[in-house]
Amino acid sequence: MKRFLLTLTLMSVLLLTGAAYAGTNAQISGTVTDENGNPLELATIKILGTPITVKTDEDGYYSRTDIEPGTYDVVCSSPGYVDFRFESVLFISDVRRTLNFTLSKESGITTEIRVTVEATRRMIERDIVDTRKYLSEEQIEKLPADNFYDLMENEAGTVNDDGYMHVRGGRATEITYMVDDMAIIDPISGYAGTSVSNIAIAEMAIISGTFTAEYGNAQSAVINMVTKSGSTETWEAIVRGRMEVFQTTKEFSSEKVLASTGEPDPDSVPVTWTTRTRQANYWKVEGAFGGPITNFMTAFFSGDYFINGGQLPRDEPREEYNAQGKLRMSFAGDPANPNNKNMSLTFSGTLNQFTRQLWDVQWQYTLDNYIYQARDTYQATALWKHLVSEKTWYTLRGNYYNSWTHAGIRWGEDDWHYETVDGELTKVWNNGDAWGEHTMGGWKWWEDYDQNRTQAGPDGWFYTGGDMRWFEDIYETIITAKGDLQTELDKHNLIKAGVEYKYYDVEYFQRQPLPTNTYGDFYHVFPWQGAAYIQDKMDYSEMVINLGLRFDYFDPNTTYAENPMDYQGRDPDSEYEEFDDIPRVESTPKYQLSPRLGVAHPITEFDKIHFSYGHFFQMPVFRFLYMSNYEPVQGAYPILGYPDLKPEKTISYEVGVQHVFRIPGSGPDDPGRSILLDVTGFYKDISNQIDTIRYDHPLGVYNYTRTTNADWGNVRGVEVVLDGAWTDWFSSKISYTYSIARGLSSDWRQGYDYAYDGWNLPLEANILDWDITHTINVMLDFRYEGFGLNVNTNLGSGTPYSPPVETGGQANINSERMPWLINVDAKATYNIELWGLDFGVFVEGFNLLDRWNITNFGANEGGGSGSDWTEFYHNYDDENGPWDDMEVYGEPLQLRVGASVSF
């Protein structure tokens, strides 16, 4: 009873200071005894490759909860006893690894006893109370994957809908991506705002459904990537390169389009053209190195550079750089005990830069005049960590995130000429500006866009001149301060708590210059948010309970006009002359308390059931809050954000059962095999999602549309996973997901689009755009000596689409299905050790069946217009659409070769 009251008191006190901490640390505990079972006090346990050492208490018990995920050797020593070493122990975030040592008296013959532990995750982690999939560094190396999105795609409950990731039926913006405990979300779009090279990832955790209270600002999943740190023992390095050697192509010609739309006018001159997908210009080089600089300092650095042309015939490929670095210094707080480094200071950072040319089938013959996009993102983190005792530690962390994104038209060779100025040949822009004015690093200023667009082809489908009318500049700065505390009260209670404050400085500028008008948007806002959480992990032999409470707070920190049309430029009867005269309303802060509960019942070593429940809070992305609220509204049918939007909410439930099937060994030296069956059922109730609502003046003087919390939905499903090694050289992971995702709408613009088309808004939930009812993932892995082969097969029952609407009809939302999606990827490797170095060669194949999977039906789906892809598919069985759009398809067959060297 006293322990319960102490726990309750501490939780109440810590909740006053709160936290938003994510689990990036593994745990270890156990006992040390002699051969007679007597506890050994002050025995030393050291985790090699880290600065961590821990001593046993009078009961021979030890515990540490601040271990970075990875594979380490663990050594136990005590004076007068033979050292005992567990080799290759895998540590996983938020999971307790129990290692019990029995030490033998020194005999003068043996100085150390070694036991090799297979560096794989245990079949059943008894203290996990939710659904988590972990990928270690070794597993990532085996997979045919370019980035962390590819790593997600093979897991149960995950759907890749034309490049947008969805987990358990949620929207793509409901996922929080984290690197080393820091979110990397772009606040305007809601997607990941930077990238991390796979070579830098020590562990990736995919936490879906009802994650614990330490995770916030997400409704569907948390993707938590822990990057590598330099070892304290040895230096390690790797260099790897790969390039594409083959990609299938497909030809598109005008004859197919004309056959789809009917015979051409016999009196007209036929216009013919041919377009072919291209051989991708893909290559990538990456490297990493790390190790001890001094006896108290370690470092790790990694980076990659790659070019990817893709299958679309762009003029220029995507070009991207990634770099990561981490420098850690460890200190001893007690000069009398210099080996006990209980304090550390870590500096880390990431850099991501890319440029790419976007694609639209209508602009394929004048891509110089279509949109390019560039982004520069970097973040820097300083982390102070202090181990107050072997059971209690805290961290103080500061993070600076900065991003610049631009989309627009680049200057081309035809946009400038040479003139003689002051006797020298000088570049001059054709518009008369001197060289250096309006260059923007090679980008056109929106006022310099060529407005004289020309079109050619059947019915003028293709652009042959002029610029695409889009200009966008985004500057984002996010400053984060966090303080976290973790303490192990006793063997059964692990408390986590802390605080987080996040400040935003976001500037958005966008223009659409048209011949008769210029549309655009501008805002510069300074919102801020805070969060607090506390949770207790109560670990007993027959039950593990994770009970937590989270508090989230968000202040939009702005003003807005309740009626943005209430000025005389829009309404002659208004009392306000100008837009700036309209009274502004202060936005109100939003907050929520979210309880989380997870229970795991390990029945035996081979059986476990778990249940979890939670409330989840997430603010809408910033564009839905702020767009078009700070300038006079433009256009006949404007859309505005609403700064007083409520947070989106999800209530989630899941229940699961795990059972390990034991396959007996063939003899006394064969321990047999373990195969895990994991079955999880889930249900999500979703509310306050973003849609749009139209406001009309009673006399028809004006109308405008604003974002609103009008959408709701639900998702239910079951995941079945069979995972394990069948022999020493063959293992597999097979998963099946049945899921039904329904909601009032799939797109935040639904209210706007339906009002424009004159349709009635749906009153009942419909199948969502990214719903794939049946998904099957099969991973087969073969390892024999230095050879390895990993084959991944993904099957999906096809995403839904809305058939075309007859004139005067109503949309029949997502009543049809696209064909099944089938994809097979593989990676074959061969590694050999020579001259103290590890050499490797590999071959990667993507879409080995060369199946042209339909992944994107383009624009205006279900709109019923003559430019609707779904009309061609539904009426003519022609999925290419009116322009033979090659972007309808996913990636074709691709083959790559590569090599690596490491030590």
PDB file of C-alpha atoms in Angstrom, residues 396-611:
ATOM      1  CA  LEU A 396      17.664  18.117 -21.273  1.00  0.00           C
ATOM      2  CA  ARG A 397      17.364  18.637 -24.982  1.00  0.00           C
ATOM      3  CA  GLY A 398      17.264  21.534 -27.420  1.00  0.00           C
ATOM      4  CA  ASN A 399      16.542  21.215 -31.131  1.00  0.00           C
ATOM      5  CA  TYR A 400      16.636  23.657 -34.040  1.00  0.00           C
ATOM      6  CA  TYR A 401      14.869  22.709 -37.299  1.00  0.00           C
ATOM      7  CA  ASN A 402      15.002  24.858 -40.416  1.00  0.00           C
ATOM      8  CA  SER A 403      13.556  24.218 -43.856  1.00  0.00           C
ATOM      9  CA  TRP A 404      13.234  26.117 -47.133  1.00  0.00           C
ATOM     10  CA  THR A 405      11.019  24.760 -49.907  1.00  0.00           C
ATOM     11  CA  HIS A 406      10.490  26.296 -53.311  1.00  0.00           C
ATOM     12  CA  ALA A 407       8.338  25.263 -56.258  1.00  0.00           C
ATOM     13  CA  GLY A 408       8.266  27.157 -59.515  1.00  0.00           C
ATOM     14  CA  ILE A 409       9.778  27.633 -62.964  1.00  0.00           C
ATOM     15  CA  ARG A 410      13.507  27.745 -63.604  1.00  0.00           C
ATOM     16  CA  TRP A 411      15.213  30.072 -66.037  1.00  0.00           C
ATOM     17  CA  GLY A 412      16.007  28.332 -69.304  1.00  0.00           C
ATOM     18  CA  GLU A 413      18.509  28.925 -72.066  1.00  0.00           C
ATOM     19  CA  ASP A 414      15.869  30.814 -74.067  1.00  0.00           C
ATOM     20  CA  ASP A 415      15.216  33.306 -71.257  1.00  0.00           C
ATOM     21  CA  TRP A 416      18.434  35.323 -71.619  1.00  0.00           C
ATOM     22  CA  HIS A 417      20.846  36.663 -74.243  1.00  0.00           C
ATOM     23  CA  TYR A 418      24.200  38.408 -74.481  1.00  0.00           C
ATOM     24  CA  GLU A 419      24.587  42.149 -74.871  1.00  0.00           C
ATOM     25  CA  THR A 420      27.613  44.433 -74.918  1.00  0.00           C
ATOM     26  CA  VAL A 421      27.482  46.572 -71.774  1.00  0.00           C
ATOM     27  CA  ASP A 422      30.304  49.047 -71.127  1.00  0.00           C
ATOM     28  CA  GLY A 423      32.419  47.272 -73.727  1.00  0.00           C
ATOM     29  CA  GLU A 424      31.931  43.819 -72.158  1.00  0.00           C
ATOM     30  CA  LEU A 425      29.774  40.906 -73.306  1.00  0.00           C
ATOM     31  CA  THR A 426      27.165  40.488 -70.540  1.00  0.00           C
ATOM     32  CA  LYS A 427      24.221  38.197 -69.909  1.00  0.00           C
ATOM     33  CA  VAL A 428      20.883  40.043 -69.854  1.00  0.00           C
ATOM     34  CA  TRP A 429      17.419  38.661 -69.204  1.00  0.00           C
ATOM     35  CA  ASN A 430      15.025  38.940 -72.114  1.00  0.00           C
ATOM     36  CA  ASN A 431      12.653  40.982 -69.941  1.00  0.00           C
ATOM     37  CA  GLY A 432      15.315  43.692 -69.655  1.00  0.00           C
ATOM     38  CA  ASP A 433      16.547  42.950 -66.133  1.00  0.00           C
ATOM     39  CA  ALA A 434      20.279  42.934 -65.533  1.00  0.00           C
ATOM     40  CA  TRP A 435      21.901  39.591 -64.787  1.00  0.00           C
ATOM     41  CA  GLY A 436      21.541  38.945 -61.072  1.00  0.00           C
ATOM     42  CA  GLU A 437      18.088  40.533 -60.741  1.00  0.00           C
ATOM     43  CA  HIS A 438      15.194  38.137 -60.139  1.00  0.00           C
ATOM     44  CA  THR A 439      17.489  35.139 -60.570  1.00  0.00           C
ATOM     45  CA  MET A 440      16.631  33.581 -57.186  1.00  0.00           C
ATOM     46  CA  GLY A 441      19.389  31.056 -57.688  1.00  0.00           C
ATOM     47  CA  GLY A 442      18.118  30.126 -61.142  1.00  0.00           C
ATOM     48  CA  TRP A 443      14.396  30.400 -60.323  1.00  0.00           C
ATOM     49  CA  LYS A 444      12.025  32.735 -62.131  1.00  0.00           C
ATOM     50  CA  TRP A 445      10.206  35.333 -60.096  1.00  0.00           C
ATOM     51  CA  TRP A 446       6.471  34.869 -60.552  1.00  0.00           C
ATOM     52  CA  GLU A 447       6.084  38.246 -62.282  1.00  0.00           C
ATOM     53  CA  ASP A 448       8.460  37.033 -65.017  1.00  0.00           C
ATOM     54  CA  TYR A 449       6.387  33.973 -65.967  1.00  0.00           C
ATOM     55  CA  ASP A 450       5.482  33.569 -69.623  1.00  0.00           C
ATOM     56  CA  GLN A 451       1.679  33.951 -69.690  1.00  0.00           C
ATOM     57  CA  ASN A 452       1.270  33.154 -73.405  1.00  0.00           C
ATOM     58  CA  ARG A 453       0.568  29.454 -73.177  1.00  0.00           C
ATOM     59  CA  THR A 454       0.033  27.507 -76.389  1.00  0.00           C
ATOM     60  CA  GLN A 455      -1.454  24.053 -76.857  1.00  0.00           C
ATOM     61  CA  ALA A 456      -1.412  21.377 -79.540  1.00  0.00           C
ATOM     62  CA  GLY A 457      -2.635  17.824 -80.070  1.00  0.00           C
ATOM     63  CA  PRO A 458      -6.136  16.394 -80.322  1.00  0.00           C
ATOM     64  CA  ASP A 459      -8.477  19.019 -78.848  1.00  0.00           C
ATOM     65  CA  GLY A 460      -5.477  21.007 -77.637  1.00  0.00           C
ATOM     66  CA  TRP A 461      -4.542  18.555 -74.935  1.00  0.00           C
ATOM     67  CA  PHE A 462      -0.793  19.227 -74.754  1.00  0.00           C
ATOM     68  CA  TYR A 463       1.021  22.450 -73.866  1.00  0.00           C
ATOM     69  CA  THR A 464       3.793  23.496 -76.229  1.00  0.00           C
ATOM     70  CA  GLY A 465       4.684  26.912 -74.818  1.00  0.00           C
ATOM     71  CA  GLY A 466       4.252  29.253 -71.868  1.00  0.00           C
ATOM     72  CA  ASP A 467       4.829  28.572 -68.168  1.00  0.00           C
ATOM     73  CA  MET A 468       2.877  26.611 -65.621  1.00  0.00           C
ATOM     74  CA  ARG A 469       1.380  29.260 -63.348  1.00  0.00           C
ATOM     75  CA  TRP A 470       2.605  28.278 -59.900  1.00  0.00           C
ATOM     76  CA  PHE A 471       5.132  29.899 -57.539  1.00  0.00           C
ATOM     77  CA  GLU A 472       5.627  28.828 -53.924  1.00  0.00           C
ATOM     78  CA  ASP A 473       8.150  29.747 -51.227  1.00  0.00           C
ATOM     79  CA  ILE A 474       8.078  28.255 -47.717  1.00  0.00           C
ATOM     80  CA  TYR A 475      10.338  29.042 -44.756  1.00  0.00           C
ATOM     81  CA  GLU A 476       9.947  27.042 -41.560  1.00  0.00           C
ATOM     82  CA  THR A 477      11.806  27.256 -38.273  1.00  0.00           C
ATOM     83  CA  ILE A 478      10.934  25.086 -35.284  1.00  0.00           C
ATOM     84  CA  ILE A 479      12.646  25.447 -31.905  1.00  0.00           C
ATOM     85  CA  THR A 480      12.058  22.686 -29.375  1.00  0.00           C
ATOM     86  CA  ALA A 481      13.023  22.418 -25.708  1.00  0.00           C
ATOM     87  CA  LYS A 482      12.444  19.216 -23.768  1.00  0.00           C
ATOM     88  CA  GLY A 483      13.144  17.834 -20.345  1.00  0.00           C
ATOM     89  CA  ASP A 484      12.628  14.160 -19.506  1.00  0.00           C
ATOM     90  CA  LEU A 485      12.884  12.056 -16.388  1.00  0.00           C
ATOM     91  CA  GLN A 486      12.887   8.284 -15.980  1.00  0.00           C
ATOM     92  CA  THR A 487      13.133   6.447 -12.687  1.00  0.00           C
ATOM     93  CA  GLU A 488      12.824   2.830 -11.645  1.00  0.00           C
ATOM     94  CA  LEU A 489      11.103   2.951  -8.269  1.00  0.00           C
ATOM     95  CA  ASP A 490      11.615  -0.752  -7.706  1.00  0.00           C
ATOM     96  CA  LYS A 491      11.723  -3.964  -9.714  1.00  0.00           C
ATOM     97  CA  HIS A 492       8.081  -3.507 -10.721  1.00  0.00           C
ATOM     98  CA  ASN A 493       7.550   0.213 -11.439  1.00  0.00           C
ATOM     99  CA  LEU A 494       9.253   2.229 -14.177  1.00  0.00           C
ATOM    100  CA  ILE A 495       8.093   5.860 -14.286  1.00  0.00           C
ATOM    101  CA  LYS A 496       8.592   8.162 -17.290  1.00  0.00           C
ATOM    102  CA  ALA A 497       7.737  11.855 -17.389  1.00  0.00           C
ATOM    103  CA  GLY A 498       8.974  15.240 -18.657  1.00  0.00           C
ATOM    104  CA  VAL A 499       8.056  18.439 -20.551  1.00  0.00           C
ATOM    105  CA  GLU A 500       8.131  19.757 -24.112  1.00  0.00           C
ATOM    106  CA  TYR A 501       7.754  23.221 -25.613  1.00  0.00           C
ATOM    107  CA  LYS A 502       7.756  23.858 -29.367  1.00  0.00           C
ATOM    108  CA  TYR A 503       7.829  27.259 -31.072  1.00  0.00           C
ATOM    109  CA  TYR A 504       7.125  27.746 -34.796  1.00  0.00           C
ATOM    110  CA  ASP A 505       8.092  30.511 -37.203  1.00  0.00           C
ATOM    111  CA  VAL A 506       6.382  29.700 -40.520  1.00  0.00           C
ATOM    112  CA  GLU A 507       6.265  31.933 -43.580  1.00  0.00           C
ATOM    113  CA  TYR A 508       4.322  30.896 -46.670  1.00  0.00           C
ATOM    114  CA  PHE A 509       4.169  32.755 -49.989  1.00  0.00           C
ATOM    115  CA  GLN A 510       2.327  31.495 -53.080  1.00  0.00           C
ATOM    116  CA  ARG A 511       1.240  33.077 -56.361  1.00  0.00           C
ATOM    117  CA  GLN A 512      -0.704  31.907 -59.436  1.00  0.00           C
ATOM    118  CA  PRO A 513      -0.197  34.606 -62.076  1.00  0.00           C
ATOM    119  CA  LEU A 514      -2.963  34.497 -64.704  1.00  0.00           C
ATOM    120  CA  PRO A 515      -3.340  36.811 -67.712  1.00  0.00           C
ATOM    121  CA  THR A 516      -6.339  38.570 -66.154  1.00  0.00           C
ATOM    122  CA  ASN A 517      -5.620  38.216 -62.443  1.00  0.00           C
ATOM    123  CA  THR A 518      -3.137  36.947 -59.885  1.00  0.00           C
ATOM    124  CA  TYR A 519      -4.208  34.507 -57.206  1.00  0.00           C
ATOM    125  CA  GLY A 520      -2.114  33.775 -54.192  1.00  0.00           C
ATOM    126  CA  ASP A 521      -1.651  33.387 -50.485  1.00  0.00           C
ATOM    127  CA  PHE A 522       0.685  34.735 -47.846  1.00  0.00           C
ATOM    128  CA  TYR A 523       0.976  34.225 -44.116  1.00  0.00           C
ATOM    129  CA  HIS A 524       3.672  34.551 -41.486  1.00  0.00           C
ATOM    130  CA  VAL A 525       2.602  32.932 -38.218  1.00  0.00           C
ATOM    131  CA  PHE A 526       4.125  32.049 -34.841  1.00  0.00           C
ATOM    132  CA  PRO A 527       2.089  29.276 -33.187  1.00  0.00           C
ATOM    133  CA  TRP A 528       3.391  27.262 -30.261  1.00  0.00           C
ATOM    134  CA  GLN A 529       2.533  24.048 -28.514  1.00  0.00           C
ATOM    135  CA  GLY A 530       3.324  22.186 -25.336  1.00  0.00           C
ATOM    136  CA  ALA A 531       2.802  18.682 -24.080  1.00  0.00           C
ATOM    137  CA  ALA A 532       3.105  16.696 -20.881  1.00  0.00           C
ATOM    138  CA  TYR A 533       2.823  13.043 -20.109  1.00  0.00           C
ATOM    139  CA  ILE A 534       3.426  10.575 -17.354  1.00  0.00           C
ATOM    140  CA  GLN A 535       3.246   6.827 -17.393  1.00  0.00           C
ATOM    141  CA  ASP A 536       4.023   3.907 -15.127  1.00  0.00           C
ATOM    142  CA  LYS A 537       5.125   0.577 -16.506  1.00  0.00           C
ATOM    143  CA  MET A 538       4.119  -1.939 -13.846  1.00  0.00           C
ATOM    144  CA  ASP A 539       5.960  -5.190 -14.524  1.00  0.00           C
ATOM    145  CA  TYR A 540       4.987  -8.312 -12.618  1.00  0.00           C
ATOM    146  CA  SER A 541       5.610 -11.956 -13.469  1.00  0.00           C
ATOM    147  CA  GLU A 542       2.087 -12.581 -14.775  1.00  0.00           C
ATOM    148  CA  MET A 543       1.035  -9.104 -15.843  1.00  0.00           C
ATOM    149  CA  VAL A 544       2.529  -5.963 -17.387  1.00  0.00           C
ATOM    150  CA  ILE A 545       0.419  -2.797 -17.193  1.00  0.00           C
ATOM    151  CA  ASN A 546       1.349   0.463 -18.875  1.00  0.00           C
ATOM    152  CA  LEU A 547      -0.867   3.220 -17.540  1.00  0.00           C
ATOM    153  CA  GLY A 548      -0.388   6.761 -18.778  1.00  0.00           C
ATOM    154  CA  LEU A 549      -1.944  10.161 -19.142  1.00  0.00           C
ATOM    155  CA  ARG A 550      -0.990  12.744 -21.763  1.00  0.00           C
ATOM    156  CA  PHE A 551      -1.762  16.447 -21.952  1.00  0.00           C
ATOM    157  CA  ASP A 552      -1.478  18.337 -25.270  1.00  0.00           C
ATOM    158  CA  TYR A 553      -1.810  22.095 -25.748  1.00  0.00           C
ATOM    159  CA  PHE A 554      -1.713  24.156 -28.954  1.00  0.00           C
ATOM    160  CA  ASP A 555      -2.044  27.901 -29.463  1.00  0.00           C
ATOM    161  CA  PRO A 556      -2.581  29.070 -33.094  1.00  0.00           C
ATOM    162  CA  ASN A 557      -1.496  32.525 -31.879  1.00  0.00           C
ATOM    163  CA  THR A 558      -3.196  34.535 -34.611  1.00  0.00           C
ATOM    164  CA  THR A 559      -6.276  36.545 -35.548  1.00  0.00           C
ATOM    165  CA  TYR A 560      -8.772  36.146 -38.374  1.00  0.00           C
ATOM    166  CA  ALA A 561     -11.879  37.731 -39.884  1.00  0.00           C
ATOM    167  CA  GLU A 562     -15.046  35.805 -39.119  1.00  0.00           C
ATOM    168  CA  ASN A 563     -16.448  36.891 -42.497  1.00  0.00           C
ATOM    169  CA  PRO A 564     -13.520  37.585 -44.883  1.00  0.00           C
ATOM    170  CA  MET A 565     -15.934  38.928 -47.539  1.00  0.00           C
ATOM    171  CA  ASP A 566     -17.394  41.620 -45.308  1.00  0.00           C
ATOM    172  CA  TYR A 567     -15.844  44.647 -47.051  1.00  0.00           C
ATOM    173  CA  GLN A 568     -17.040  46.847 -49.872  1.00  0.00           C
ATOM    174  CA  GLY A 569     -14.745  45.319 -52.468  1.00  0.00           C
ATOM    175  CA  ARG A 570     -16.835  42.137 -52.125  1.00  0.00           C
ATOM    176  CA  ASP A 571     -20.094  43.372 -50.636  1.00  0.00           C
ATOM    177  CA  PRO A 572     -21.118  46.942 -51.592  1.00  0.00           C
ATOM    178  CA  ASP A 573     -23.477  47.055 -48.581  1.00  0.00           C
ATOM    179  CA  SER A 574     -20.709  46.319 -46.067  1.00  0.00           C
ATOM    180  CA  GLU A 575     -19.832  48.929 -43.453  1.00  0.00           C
ATOM    181  CA  TYR A 576     -16.107  48.201 -43.918  1.00  0.00           C
ATOM    182  CA  GLU A 577     -14.319  49.827 -46.830  1.00  0.00           C
ATOM    183  CA  GLU A 578     -11.202  47.660 -47.022  1.00  0.00           C
ATOM    184  CA  PHE A 579     -10.297  44.090 -46.085  1.00  0.00           C
ATOM    185  CA  ASP A 580      -7.965  45.366 -43.376  1.00  0.00           C
ATOM    186  CA  ASP A 581     -10.897  47.214 -41.773  1.00  0.00           C
ATOM    187  CA  ILE A 582     -12.752  43.984 -40.912  1.00  0.00           C
ATOM    188  CA  PRO A 583     -12.564  43.297 -37.135  1.00  0.00           C
ATOM    189  CA  ARG A 584     -10.223  40.425 -36.294  1.00  0.00           C
ATOM    190  CA  VAL A 585     -11.001  37.633 -33.845  1.00  0.00           C
ATOM    191  CA  GLU A 586      -8.355  36.120 -31.561  1.00  0.00           C
ATOM    192  CA  SER A 587      -7.850  32.399 -32.060  1.00  0.00           C
ATOM    193  CA  THR A 588      -8.304  30.236 -28.972  1.00  0.00           C
ATOM    194  CA  PRO A 589      -5.885  27.625 -27.610  1.00  0.00           C
ATOM    195  CA  LYS A 590      -6.822  23.937 -27.879  1.00  0.00           C
ATOM    196  CA  TYR A 591      -5.973  21.233 -25.355  1.00  0.00           C
ATOM    197  CA  GLN A 592      -6.850  17.688 -24.395  1.00  0.00           C
ATOM    198  CA  LEU A 593      -6.144  15.048 -21.762  1.00  0.00           C
ATOM    199  CA  SER A 594      -5.607  11.629 -23.350  1.00  0.00           C
ATOM    200  CA  PRO A 595      -5.610   8.478 -21.229  1.00  0.00           C
ATOM    201  CA  ARG A 596      -3.661   5.444 -22.448  1.00  0.00           C
ATOM    202  CA  LEU A 597      -3.853   1.907 -21.100  1.00  0.00           C
ATOM    203  CA  GLY A 598      -2.013  -1.201 -22.188  1.00  0.00           C
ATOM    204  CA  VAL A 599      -2.079  -4.628 -20.561  1.00  0.00           C
ATOM    205  CA  ALA A 600       0.036  -7.672 -21.454  1.00  0.00           C
ATOM    206  CA  HIS A 601      -0.465 -11.072 -19.873  1.00  0.00           C
ATOM    207  CA  PRO A 602       2.430 -13.454 -20.570  1.00  0.00           C
ATOM    208  CA  ILE A 603       0.703 -16.789 -19.934  1.00  0.00           C
ATOM    209  CA  THR A 604       3.809 -18.883 -20.564  1.00  0.00           C
ATOM    210  CA  GLU A 605       7.121 -18.408 -22.332  1.00  0.00           C
ATOM    211  CA  PHE A 606       5.257 -19.268 -25.541  1.00  0.00           C
ATOM    212  CA  ASP A 607       1.914 -17.485 -25.097  1.00  0.00           C
ATOM    213  CA  LYS A 608       0.827 -13.904 -24.473  1.00  0.00           C
ATOM    214  CA  ILE A 609      -2.328 -11.845 -24.811  1.00  0.00           C
ATOM    215  CA  HIS A 610      -2.513  -8.057 -24.783  1.00  0.00           C
ATOM    216  CA  PHE A 611      -5.125  -5.327 -24.795  1.00  0.00           C
TER     217      PHE A 611
END
